[in-house]
Tab-separated table of N, CA and C and ligand atoms in Angstrom:
chain	number	residue	atom	x	y	z
T	1	MET	N	-6.980	-27.010	0.153
T	1	MET	CA	-5.990	-26.623	1.172
T	1	MET	C	-5.151	-25.440	0.705
T	2	TRP	N	-4.779	-24.611	1.645
T	2	TRP	CA	-4.046	-23.405	1.272
T	2	TRP	C	-2.671	-23.706	0.674
T	3	VAL	N	-2.095	-24.872	0.991
T	3	VAL	CA	-0.740	-25.181	0.502
T	3	VAL	C	-0.725	-25.716	-0.929
T	4	GLU	N	-1.885	-26.107	-1.440
T	4	GLU	CA	-1.923	-26.740	-2.759
T	4	GLU	C	-1.341	-25.886	-3.882
T	5	GLN	N	-1.421	-24.571	-3.733
T	5	GLN	CA	-0.987	-23.682	-4.814
T	5	GLN	C	0.502	-23.358	-4.765
T	6	LEU	N	1.183	-23.854	-3.749
T	6	LEU	CA	2.586	-23.449	-3.585
T	6	LEU	C	3.523	-24.218	-4.512
T	7	ASP	N	4.517	-23.535	-5.039
T	7	ASP	CA	5.603	-24.169	-5.785
T	7	ASP	C	6.787	-23.213	-5.785
T	8	GLU	N	7.725	-23.394	-6.708
T	8	GLU	CA	8.931	-22.551	-6.657
T	8	GLU	C	8.627	-21.067	-6.939
T	9	ASN	N	7.460	-20.773	-7.503
T	9	ASN	CA	7.109	-19.372	-7.747
T	9	ASN	C	6.560	-18.690	-6.494
T	10	ILE	N	6.150	-19.498	-5.537
T	10	ILE	CA	5.599	-18.917	-4.313
T	10	ILE	C	6.355	-19.512	-3.135
T	11	LYS	N	7.452	-18.877	-2.807
T	11	LYS	CA	8.257	-19.360	-1.679
T	11	LYS	C	7.829	-18.604	-0.429
T	12	ILE	N	7.499	-19.329	0.590
T	12	ILE	CA	7.026	-18.692	1.815
T	12	ILE	C	8.194	-18.414	2.750
T	13	GLU	N	8.307	-17.152	3.126
T	13	GLU	CA	9.377	-16.766	4.049
T	13	GLU	C	8.889	-17.038	5.473
T	14	GLU	N	9.847	-16.932	6.370
T	14	GLU	CA	9.523	-17.133	7.773
T	14	GLU	C	8.421	-16.155	8.209
T	15	GLY	N	7.453	-16.641	8.907
T	15	GLY	CA	6.398	-15.759	9.426
T	15	GLY	C	5.276	-15.490	8.439
T	16	GLU	N	5.370	-16.025	7.226
T	16	GLU	CA	4.326	-15.744	6.229
T	16	GLU	C	3.245	-16.819	6.162
T	17	LYS	N	3.484	-17.931	6.827
T	17	LYS	CA	2.552	-19.060	6.740
T	17	LYS	C	1.143	-18.633	7.146
T	18	GLU	N	1.047	-17.946	8.284
T	18	GLU	CA	-0.274	-17.511	8.785
T	18	GLU	C	-0.918	-16.552	7.794
T	19	ASN	N	-0.083	-15.697	7.173
T	19	ASN	CA	-0.630	-14.737	6.208
T	19	ASN	C	-1.282	-15.459	5.028
T	20	PHE	N	-0.604	-16.490	4.528
T	20	PHE	CA	-1.170	-17.219	3.388
T	20	PHE	C	-2.413	-18.013	3.801
T	21	GLU	N	-2.392	-18.539	5.017
T	21	GLU	CA	-3.579	-19.270	5.505
T	21	GLU	C	-4.783	-18.327	5.571
T	22	GLU	N	-4.513	-17.133	6.112
T	22	GLU	CA	-5.594	-16.138	6.242
T	22	GLU	C	-6.101	-15.735	4.854
T	23	LEU	N	-5.152	-15.525	3.945
T	23	LEU	CA	-5.535	-15.143	2.579
T	23	LEU	C	-6.377	-16.244	1.929
T	24	TYR	N	-5.980	-17.485	2.139
T	24	TYR	CA	-6.722	-18.596	1.543
T	24	TYR	C	-8.181	-18.592	2.021
T	25	GLU	N	-8.361	-18.352	3.327
T	25	GLU	CA	-9.729	-18.328	3.869
T	25	GLU	C	-10.537	-17.198	3.252
T	26	ILE	N	-9.894	-16.038	3.087
T	26	ILE	CA	-10.596	-14.887	2.493
T	26	ILE	C	-10.997	-15.205	1.049
T	27	ILE	N	-10.087	-15.841	0.329
T	27	ILE	CA	-10.391	-16.185	-1.062
T	27	ILE	C	-11.578	-17.158	-1.110
T	28	GLU	N	-11.549	-18.141	-0.232
T	28	GLU	CA	-12.647	-19.122	-0.210
T	28	GLU	C	-13.987	-18.442	0.082
T	29	GLU	N	-13.960	-17.484	1.021
T	29	GLU	CA	-15.211	-16.779	1.370
T	29	GLU	C	-15.692	-15.883	0.237
T	30	SER	N	-14.746	-15.313	-0.508
T	30	SER	CA	-15.114	-14.326	-1.535
T	30	SER	C	-15.451	-14.964	-2.876
T	31	ARG	N	-15.022	-16.190	-3.053
T	31	ARG	CA	-15.245	-16.890	-4.311
T	31	ARG	C	-16.705	-16.739	-4.747
T	32	GLU	N	-16.934	-16.563	-6.040
T	32	GLU	CA	-18.282	-16.448	-6.608
T	32	GLU	C	-18.971	-15.125	-6.279
T	33	LYS	N	-18.447	-14.354	-5.330
T	33	LYS	CA	-19.132	-13.101	-5.011
T	33	LYS	C	-18.758	-12.028	-6.022
T	34	GLU	N	-19.605	-11.012	-6.124
T	34	GLU	CA	-19.348	-9.911	-7.052
T	34	GLU	C	-18.070	-9.170	-6.629
T	35	ASP	N	-17.300	-8.696	-7.587
T	35	ASP	CA	-16.069	-7.951	-7.303
T	35	ASP	C	-15.096	-8.725	-6.408
T	36	SER	N	-15.121	-10.045	-6.508
T	36	SER	CA	-14.290	-10.819	-5.586
T	36	SER	C	-12.802	-10.515	-5.758
T	37	VAL	N	-12.365	-10.235	-6.988
T	37	VAL	CA	-10.932	-9.978	-7.204
T	37	VAL	C	-10.496	-8.732	-6.439
T	38	ILE	N	-11.251	-7.656	-6.596
T	38	ILE	CA	-10.897	-6.406	-5.914
T	38	ILE	C	-10.910	-6.610	-4.395
T	39	LYS	N	-11.938	-7.288	-3.920
T	39	LYS	CA	-12.043	-7.504	-2.464
T	39	LYS	C	-10.872	-8.336	-1.957
T	40	VAL	N	-10.546	-9.398	-2.673
T	40	VAL	CA	-9.441	-10.256	-2.243
T	40	VAL	C	-8.120	-9.483	-2.260
T	41	LEU	N	-7.902	-8.705	-3.315
T	41	LEU	CA	-6.646	-7.944	-3.410
T	41	LEU	C	-6.551	-6.926	-2.270
T	42	HIS	N	-7.674	-6.310	-1.989
T	42	HIS	CA	-7.716	-5.325	-0.916
T	42	HIS	C	-7.343	-5.967	0.425
T	43	GLU	N	-7.942	-7.106	0.705
T	43	GLU	CA	-7.656	-7.813	1.963
T	43	GLU	C	-6.213	-8.313	1.970
T	44	ALA	N	-5.747	-8.789	0.822
T	44	ALA	CA	-4.367	-9.288	0.740
T	44	ALA	C	-3.379	-8.162	1.046
T	45	GLN	N	-3.690	-6.973	0.551
T	45	GLN	CA	-2.790	-5.839	0.808
T	45	GLN	C	-2.783	-5.474	2.304
T	46	LYS	N	-3.941	-5.653	2.931
T	46	LYS	CA	-4.001	-5.386	4.378
T	46	LYS	C	-3.139	-6.408	5.127
T	47	ILE	N	-3.181	-7.653	4.691
T	47	ILE	CA	-2.444	-8.718	5.385
T	47	ILE	C	-0.932	-8.568	5.166
T	48	PHE	N	-0.529	-8.364	3.905
T	48	PHE	CA	0.905	-8.368	3.576
T	48	PHE	C	1.519	-6.973	3.577
T	49	GLY	N	0.665	-5.936	3.548
T	49	GLY	CA	1.174	-4.566	3.499
T	49	GLY	C	1.364	-4.086	2.072
T	50	TYR	N	1.486	-5.011	1.135
T	50	TYR	CA	1.609	-4.703	-0.286
T	50	TYR	C	1.312	-5.988	-1.061
T	51	LEU	N	1.404	-5.920	-2.387
T	51	LEU	CA	1.028	-7.087	-3.184
T	51	LEU	C	2.206	-7.570	-4.029
T	52	PRO	N	3.132	-8.301	-3.395
T	52	PRO	CA	4.259	-8.821	-4.175
T	52	PRO	C	3.768	-9.835	-5.210
T	53	ARG	N	4.622	-10.113	-6.168
T	53	ARG	CA	4.271	-11.015	-7.273
T	53	ARG	C	3.757	-12.374	-6.777
T	54	LYS	N	4.415	-12.920	-5.756
T	54	LYS	CA	4.004	-14.264	-5.312
T	54	LYS	C	2.584	-14.263	-4.747
T	55	VAL	N	2.188	-13.166	-4.113
T	55	VAL	CA	0.824	-13.085	-3.584
T	55	VAL	C	-0.172	-13.004	-4.737
T	56	GLN	N	0.193	-12.251	-5.778
T	56	GLN	CA	-0.686	-12.162	-6.950
T	56	GLN	C	-0.827	-13.531	-7.633
T	57	ILE	N	0.295	-14.260	-7.723
T	57	ILE	CA	0.238	-15.593	-8.340
T	57	ILE	C	-0.663	-16.513	-7.500
T	58	TYR	N	-0.496	-16.422	-6.196
T	58	TYR	CA	-1.292	-17.265	-5.296
T	58	TYR	C	-2.787	-16.984	-5.482
T	59	ILE	N	-3.131	-15.702	-5.553
T	59	ILE	CA	-4.542	-15.323	-5.728
T	59	ILE	C	-5.055	-15.826	-7.084
T	60	ALA	N	-4.243	-15.629	-8.118
T	60	ALA	CA	-4.651	-16.060	-9.463
T	60	ALA	C	-4.938	-17.567	-9.475
T	61	ARG	N	-4.033	-18.338	-8.903
T	61	ARG	CA	-4.213	-19.789	-8.907
T	61	ARG	C	-5.419	-20.213	-8.078
T	62	THR	N	-5.548	-19.615	-6.908
T	62	THR	CA	-6.628	-20.062	-6.020
T	62	THR	C	-7.990	-19.661	-6.580
T	63	LEU	N	-8.040	-18.510	-7.245
T	63	LEU	CA	-9.318	-18.086	-7.843
T	63	LEU	C	-9.501	-18.659	-9.256
T	64	ASP	N	-8.463	-19.329	-9.744
T	64	ASP	CA	-8.479	-19.893	-11.087
T	64	ASP	C	-8.696	-18.813	-12.156
T	65	ILE	N	-7.908	-17.757	-12.012
T	65	ILE	CA	-7.971	-16.618	-12.950
T	65	ILE	C	-6.560	-16.461	-13.514
T	66	PRO	N	-6.413	-16.123	-14.820
T	66	PRO	CA	-5.044	-15.962	-15.345
T	66	PRO	C	-4.279	-14.855	-14.594
T	67	PHE	N	-3.003	-15.119	-14.353
T	67	PHE	CA	-2.179	-14.149	-13.618
T	67	PHE	C	-2.203	-12.741	-14.250
T	68	PRO	N	-2.117	-12.619	-15.603
T	68	PRO	CA	-2.107	-11.264	-16.186
T	68	PRO	C	-3.360	-10.453	-15.831
T	69	GLU	N	-4.449	-11.159	-15.603
T	69	GLU	CA	-5.679	-10.451	-15.239
T	69	GLU	C	-5.538	-9.817	-13.845
T	70	ILE	N	-4.979	-10.587	-12.922
T	70	ILE	CA	-4.764	-10.070	-11.561
T	70	ILE	C	-3.749	-8.926	-11.608
T	71	TYR	N	-2.671	-9.152	-12.327
T	71	TYR	CA	-1.620	-8.136	-12.440
T	71	TYR	C	-2.192	-6.848	-13.041
T	72	GLY	N	-3.064	-7.003	-14.033
T	72	GLY	CA	-3.689	-5.847	-14.684
T	72	GLY	C	-4.499	-5.015	-13.700
T	73	VAL	N	-5.234	-5.687	-12.836
T	73	VAL	CA	-6.052	-4.966	-11.841
T	73	VAL	C	-5.136	-4.241	-10.849
T	74	VAL	N	-4.110	-4.942	-10.384
T	74	VAL	CA	-3.185	-4.345	-9.402
T	74	VAL	C	-2.496	-3.112	-10.003
T	75	SER	N	-2.104	-3.212	-11.272
T	75	SER	CA	-1.403	-2.091	-11.914
T	75	SER	C	-2.349	-0.922	-12.177
T	76	PHE	N	-3.616	-1.235	-12.432
T	76	PHE	CA	-4.555	-0.187	-12.824
T	76	PHE	C	-4.961	0.702	-11.647
T	77	TYR	N	-5.230	0.105	-10.512
T	77	TYR	CA	-5.735	0.877	-9.373
T	77	TYR	C	-4.593	1.405	-8.507
T	78	SER	N	-4.604	2.724	-8.281
T	78	SER	CA	-3.490	3.298	-7.536
T	78	SER	C	-3.525	2.916	-6.054
T	79	LEU	N	-4.675	2.400	-5.590
T	79	LEU	CA	-4.707	2.022	-4.173
T	79	LEU	C	-3.926	0.740	-3.917
T	80	PHE	N	-3.602	0.015	-4.987
T	80	PHE	CA	-2.793	-1.193	-4.804
T	80	PHE	C	-1.318	-0.870	-5.055
T	81	THR	N	-0.469	-1.496	-4.257
T	81	THR	CA	0.954	-1.267	-4.458
T	81	THR	C	1.709	-2.593	-4.494
T	82	MET	N	2.700	-2.641	-5.373
T	82	MET	CA	3.516	-3.858	-5.483
T	82	MET	C	4.827	-3.701	-4.708
T	83	LYS	N	5.005	-2.516	-4.110
T	83	LYS	CA	6.237	-2.301	-3.355
T	83	LYS	C	5.902	-2.238	-1.868
T	84	PRO	N	6.838	-2.674	-1.026
T	84	PRO	CA	6.566	-2.562	0.403
T	84	PRO	C	6.388	-1.102	0.809
T	85	ARG	N	5.599	-0.871	1.823
T	85	ARG	CA	5.397	0.499	2.313
T	85	ARG	C	5.837	0.597	3.759
T	86	GLY	N	6.095	1.819	4.172
T	86	GLY	CA	6.440	2.047	5.564
T	86	GLY	C	5.200	1.917	6.433
T	87	GLU	N	5.431	2.003	7.743
T	87	GLU	CA	4.310	1.936	8.688
T	87	GLU	C	3.319	3.075	8.410
T	88	TYR	N	3.872	4.234	8.043
T	88	TYR	CA	3.020	5.380	7.694
T	88	TYR	C	3.243	5.779	6.236
T	89	THR	N	2.151	5.871	5.498
T	89	THR	CA	2.247	6.360	4.123
T	89	THR	C	1.786	7.811	4.111
T	90	ILE	N	2.689	8.695	3.727
T	90	ILE	CA	2.349	10.117	3.645
T	90	ILE	C	2.046	10.441	2.197
T	91	GLU	N	0.801	10.760	1.926
T	91	GLU	CA	0.418	11.115	0.562
T	91	GLU	C	0.382	12.630	0.442
T	92	VAL	N	1.028	13.145	-0.567
T	92	VAL	CA	1.024	14.586	-0.809
T	92	VAL	C	0.134	14.844	-2.011
T	93	CYS	N	-0.908	15.634	-1.818
T	93	CYS	CA	-1.803	15.930	-2.928
T	93	CYS	C	-1.122	16.910	-3.894
T	94	MET	N	-1.062	16.504	-5.160
T	94	MET	CA	-0.454	17.368	-6.173
T	94	MET	C	-1.525	17.870	-7.142
T	95	GLY	N	-2.783	17.845	-6.697
T	95	GLY	CA	-3.869	18.398	-7.510
T	95	GLY	C	-3.678	19.901	-7.684
T	96	THR	N	-4.428	20.494	-8.579
T	96	THR	CA	-4.185	21.901	-8.936
T	96	THR	C	-4.219	22.833	-7.730
T	97	ALA	N	-5.281	22.738	-6.915
T	97	ALA	CA	-5.417	23.668	-5.778
T	97	ALA	C	-4.232	23.530	-4.830
T	98	CYS	N	-3.844	22.298	-4.547
T	98	CYS	CA	-2.720	22.083	-3.628
T	98	CYS	C	-1.406	22.528	-4.268
T	99	TYR	N	-1.274	22.255	-5.547
T	99	TYR	CA	-0.038	22.634	-6.240
T	99	TYR	C	0.166	24.142	-6.176
T	100	VAL	N	-0.914	24.872	-6.471
T	100	VAL	CA	-0.851	26.342	-6.472
T	100	VAL	C	-0.494	26.878	-5.080
T	101	LYS	N	-0.953	26.171	-4.053
T	101	LYS	CA	-0.710	26.639	-2.674
T	101	LYS	C	0.580	26.075	-2.064
T	102	GLY	N	1.433	25.482	-2.884
T	102	GLY	CA	2.760	25.108	-2.371
T	102	GLY	C	3.006	23.638	-2.088
T	103	ALA	N	2.221	22.746	-2.718
T	103	ALA	CA	2.414	21.307	-2.470
T	103	ALA	C	3.833	20.851	-2.815
T	104	GLU	N	4.414	21.479	-3.817
T	104	GLU	CA	5.756	21.049	-4.223
T	104	GLU	C	6.783	21.326	-3.115
T	105	ASP	N	6.634	22.451	-2.450
T	105	ASP	CA	7.547	22.760	-1.331
T	105	ASP	C	7.395	21.735	-0.217
T	106	VAL	N	6.141	21.385	0.049
T	106	VAL	CA	5.859	20.390	1.093
T	106	VAL	C	6.508	19.059	0.714
T	107	LEU	N	6.330	18.672	-0.536
T	107	LEU	CA	6.909	17.407	-1.011
T	107	LEU	C	8.432	17.431	-0.918
T	108	ASN	N	9.024	18.544	-1.352
T	108	ASN	CA	10.492	18.641	-1.308
T	108	ASN	C	11.015	18.562	0.121
T	109	GLU	N	10.286	19.177	1.034
T	109	GLU	CA	10.706	19.151	2.438
T	109	GLU	C	10.614	17.729	3.002
T	110	LEU	N	9.548	17.035	2.632
T	110	LEU	CA	9.395	15.636	3.071
T	110	LEU	C	10.541	14.785	2.533
T	111	LYS	N	10.856	14.978	1.261
T	111	LYS	CA	11.939	14.194	0.639
T	111	LYS	C	13.263	14.478	1.348
T	112	ARG	N	13.469	15.760	1.690
T	112	ARG	CA	14.717	16.163	2.330
T	112	ARG	C	14.809	15.578	3.752
T	113	GLU	N	13.729	15.720	4.499
T	113	GLU	CA	13.717	15.244	5.887
T	113	GLU	C	13.842	13.721	5.976
T	114	LEU	N	13.117	13.025	5.115
T	114	LEU	CA	13.079	11.556	5.209
T	114	LEU	C	14.151	10.884	4.355
T	115	GLU	N	14.776	11.673	3.497
T	115	GLU	CA	15.845	11.175	2.614
T	115	GLU	C	15.349	10.026	1.733
T	116	ILE	N	14.139	10.156	1.232
T	116	ILE	CA	13.609	9.177	0.271
T	116	ILE	C	12.866	9.916	-0.838
T	117	GLU	N	12.638	9.201	-1.925
T	117	GLU	CA	11.836	9.718	-3.039
T	117	GLU	C	10.437	9.103	-2.927
T	118	PRO	N	9.449	9.676	-3.603
T	118	PRO	CA	8.119	9.053	-3.597
T	118	PRO	C	8.197	7.593	-4.033
T	119	GLY	N	7.461	6.743	-3.326
T	119	GLY	CA	7.451	5.312	-3.643
T	119	GLY	C	8.480	4.524	-2.835
T	120	GLU	N	9.364	5.230	-2.105
T	120	GLU	CA	10.389	4.519	-1.329
T	120	GLU	C	10.007	4.454	0.159
T	121	VAL	N	10.725	3.605	0.866
T	121	VAL	CA	10.482	3.446	2.306
T	121	VAL	C	11.732	3.908	3.055
T	122	THR	N	11.550	4.587	4.173
T	122	THR	CA	12.724	5.003	4.959
T	122	THR	C	13.424	3.761	5.524
T	123	GLU	N	14.683	3.922	5.859
T	123	GLU	CA	15.481	2.776	6.311
T	123	GLU	C	14.896	2.086	7.537
T	124	ASP	N	14.278	2.879	8.414
T	124	ASP	CA	13.708	2.287	9.633
T	124	ASP	C	12.326	1.681	9.393
T	125	GLY	N	11.864	1.745	8.135
T	125	GLY	CA	10.573	1.128	7.803
T	125	GLY	C	9.369	1.939	8.246
T	126	LYS	N	9.602	3.156	8.706
T	126	LYS	CA	8.491	3.948	9.262
T	126	LYS	C	7.638	4.641	8.199
T	127	PHE	N	8.310	5.263	7.209
T	127	PHE	CA	7.565	6.143	6.295
T	127	PHE	C	7.736	5.795	4.810
T	128	THR	N	6.659	6.044	4.080
T	128	THR	CA	6.687	6.023	2.620
T	128	THR	C	6.066	7.335	2.167
T	129	ILE	N	6.616	7.918	1.111
T	129	ILE	CA	5.967	9.110	0.536
T	129	ILE	C	5.298	8.689	-0.765
T	130	GLU	N	4.094	9.200	-0.978
T	130	GLU	CA	3.410	8.997	-2.260
T	130	GLU	C	2.863	10.350	-2.698
T	131	THR	N	2.742	10.535	-3.998
T	131	THR	CA	2.018	11.717	-4.475
T	131	THR	C	0.661	11.236	-4.976
T	132	THR	N	-0.307	12.116	-4.880
T	132	THR	CA	-1.637	11.701	-5.288
T	132	THR	C	-2.341	12.848	-6.021
T	133	ARG	N	-3.397	12.492	-6.742
T	133	ARG	CA	-4.218	13.539	-7.356
T	133	ARG	C	-5.186	14.057	-6.300
T	134	CYS	N	-6.006	15.032	-6.673
T	134	CYS	CA	-6.923	15.676	-5.732
T	134	CYS	C	-7.637	14.664	-4.841
T	135	ILE	N	-7.605	14.918	-3.532
T	135	ILE	CA	-8.293	13.997	-2.618
T	135	ILE	C	-9.582	14.628	-2.085
T	136	GLY	N	-10.012	15.685	-2.755
T	136	GLY	CA	-11.330	16.249	-2.446
T	136	GLY	C	-11.375	17.155	-1.227
T	137	ALA	N	-10.233	17.701	-0.827
T	137	ALA	CA	-10.230	18.615	0.318
T	137	ALA	C	-9.565	19.925	-0.101
T	138	CYS	N	-9.888	20.384	-1.308
T	138	CYS	CA	-9.191	21.536	-1.910
T	138	CYS	C	-9.255	22.795	-1.050
T	139	SER	N	-10.354	22.967	-0.286
T	139	SER	CA	-10.465	24.195	0.514
T	139	SER	C	-9.391	24.224	1.598
T	140	LEU	N	-8.773	23.077	1.871
T	140	LEU	CA	-7.734	23.006	2.910
T	140	LEU	C	-6.323	22.987	2.289
T	141	ALA	N	-6.229	23.245	1.011
T	141	ALA	CA	-4.948	23.130	0.298
T	141	ALA	C	-3.856	23.998	0.936
T	142	PRO	N	-2.616	23.514	0.950
T	142	PRO	CA	-2.175	22.197	0.490
T	142	PRO	C	-2.442	21.112	1.536
T	143	VAL	N	-2.710	19.927	1.041
T	143	VAL	CA	-3.172	18.840	1.896
T	143	VAL	C	-2.223	17.651	1.820
T	144	ILE	N	-1.990	17.045	2.984
T	144	ILE	CA	-1.319	15.743	2.977
T	144	ILE	C	-2.221	14.768	3.737
T	145	SER	N	-2.008	13.490	3.521
T	145	SER	CA	-2.791	12.502	4.243
T	145	SER	C	-1.822	11.456	4.761
T	146	ILE	N	-1.916	11.159	6.066
T	146	ILE	CA	-1.010	10.179	6.664
T	146	ILE	C	-1.842	8.987	7.102
T	147	ASN	N	-1.646	7.866	6.430
T	147	ASN	CA	-2.496	6.672	6.634
T	147	ASN	C	-3.972	7.054	6.630
T	148	GLY	N	-4.333	7.945	5.713
T	148	GLY	CA	-5.734	8.318	5.559
T	148	GLY	C	-6.178	9.461	6.448
T	149	ASP	N	-5.315	9.911	7.350
T	149	ASP	CA	-5.639	11.012	8.257
T	149	ASP	C	-5.252	12.323	7.534
T	150	VAL	N	-6.268	13.105	7.132
T	150	VAL	CA	-6.007	14.275	6.285
T	150	VAL	C	-5.576	15.480	7.125
T	151	LYS	N	-4.511	16.128	6.680
T	151	LYS	CA	-4.048	17.363	7.336
T	151	LYS	C	-4.046	18.468	6.303
T	152	GLY	N	-4.727	19.590	6.646
T	152	GLY	CA	-4.844	20.685	5.696
T	152	GLY	C	-3.954	21.861	6.042
T	153	ASN	N	-3.857	22.797	5.101
T	153	ASN	CA	-3.059	24.019	5.262
T	153	ASN	C	-1.650	23.713	5.769
T	154	VAL	N	-1.077	22.687	5.218
T	154	VAL	CA	0.253	22.262	5.672
T	154	VAL	C	1.322	23.162	5.067
T	155	SER	N	2.271	23.551	5.884
T	155	SER	CA	3.369	24.332	5.300
T	155	SER	C	4.663	23.553	5.477
T	156	SER	N	5.602	23.841	4.612
T	156	SER	CA	6.840	23.047	4.639
T	156	SER	C	7.565	23.187	5.981
T	157	VAL	N	7.376	24.319	6.674
T	157	VAL	CA	8.082	24.475	7.958
T	157	VAL	C	7.531	23.547	9.051
T	158	GLU	N	6.330	23.033	8.840
T	158	GLU	CA	5.740	22.128	9.850
T	158	GLU	C	6.171	20.680	9.672
T	159	ILE	N	6.756	20.379	8.536
T	159	ILE	CA	7.026	18.983	8.187
T	159	ILE	C	7.865	18.256	9.242
T	160	LYS	N	8.906	18.943	9.719
T	160	LYS	CA	9.791	18.326	10.705
T	160	LYS	C	8.986	17.873	11.934
T	161	GLU	N	8.124	18.763	12.385
T	161	GLU	CA	7.320	18.483	13.578
T	161	GLU	C	6.343	17.320	13.336
T	162	ILE	N	5.711	17.353	12.174
T	162	ILE	CA	4.746	16.287	11.847
T	162	ILE	C	5.451	14.934	11.838
T	163	ILE	N	6.623	14.892	11.206
T	163	ILE	CA	7.375	13.628	11.144
T	163	ILE	C	7.768	13.180	12.550
T	164	ALA	N	8.184	14.133	13.369
T	164	ALA	CA	8.596	13.783	14.738
T	164	ALA	C	7.416	13.195	15.507
T	165	ASP	N	6.229	13.781	15.346
T	165	ASP	CA	5.042	13.259	16.037
T	165	ASP	C	4.791	11.807	15.675
T	166	TYR	N	4.857	11.507	14.385
T	166	TYR	CA	4.571	10.136	13.940
T	166	TYR	C	5.732	9.189	14.253
T	167	SER	N	6.927	9.716	14.288
T	167	SER	CA	8.076	8.862	14.596
T	167	SER	C	7.980	8.324	16.025
T	168	GLU	N	7.425	9.164	16.897
T	168	GLU	CA	7.344	8.760	18.310
T	168	GLU	C	6.152	7.869	18.593
T	169	SER	N	5.070	8.072	17.814
T	169	SER	CA	3.845	7.332	18.137
T	169	SER	C	3.937	5.896	17.661
T	170	GLU	N	3.309	5.011	18.428
T	170	GLU	CA	3.213	3.595	18.051
T	170	GLU	C	1.839	3.378	17.476
T	171	GLU	N	1.741	2.614	16.386
T	171	GLU	CA	0.404	2.354	15.804
T	171	GLU	C	-0.397	1.420	16.675
W	1	LIG	S1	-6.205	19.598	-5.153
W	1	LIG	FE1	-5.494	18.826	-3.273
W	1	LIG	S2	-7.302	18.284	-2.282
W	1	LIG	FE2	-7.988	18.956	-4.180
């Protein structure tokens, strides 16, 4: 049962019950399969939006794997995050090609407009900024990616408009 793993280390907040039930089913389906830890963590991040400590503990217990092993995987892969994210994650490529073409200006403008630093979430929960290494679109440098949607040849003067577009749109 999905509740068997719960104790004072895993306190369920209001509205999280369904999330843990769903996670439990995913873990049961993935058990014994190759790369099950990565797959489970990936799905857990989709369900919760990020991987807080209690979710990692829950996965460790249900898969019967030591917690440090799960934590190690989460810390190692940059696609996993332990902090909550906004509805839209704006990744700014800081790879060499993008850097040379002004990625830092783009990043500074984003920080100024959204009033957050990389890794933080705006007060309204809409945006998170992240920096990333080359995302393989160097010919379009400088590049940003918004929830995986890549935008090339971005200039800092466009940032305000881009943010406004996403602020108005509903996912
Ligand atoms: S350096 Fe930015 S996409 Fe390659």
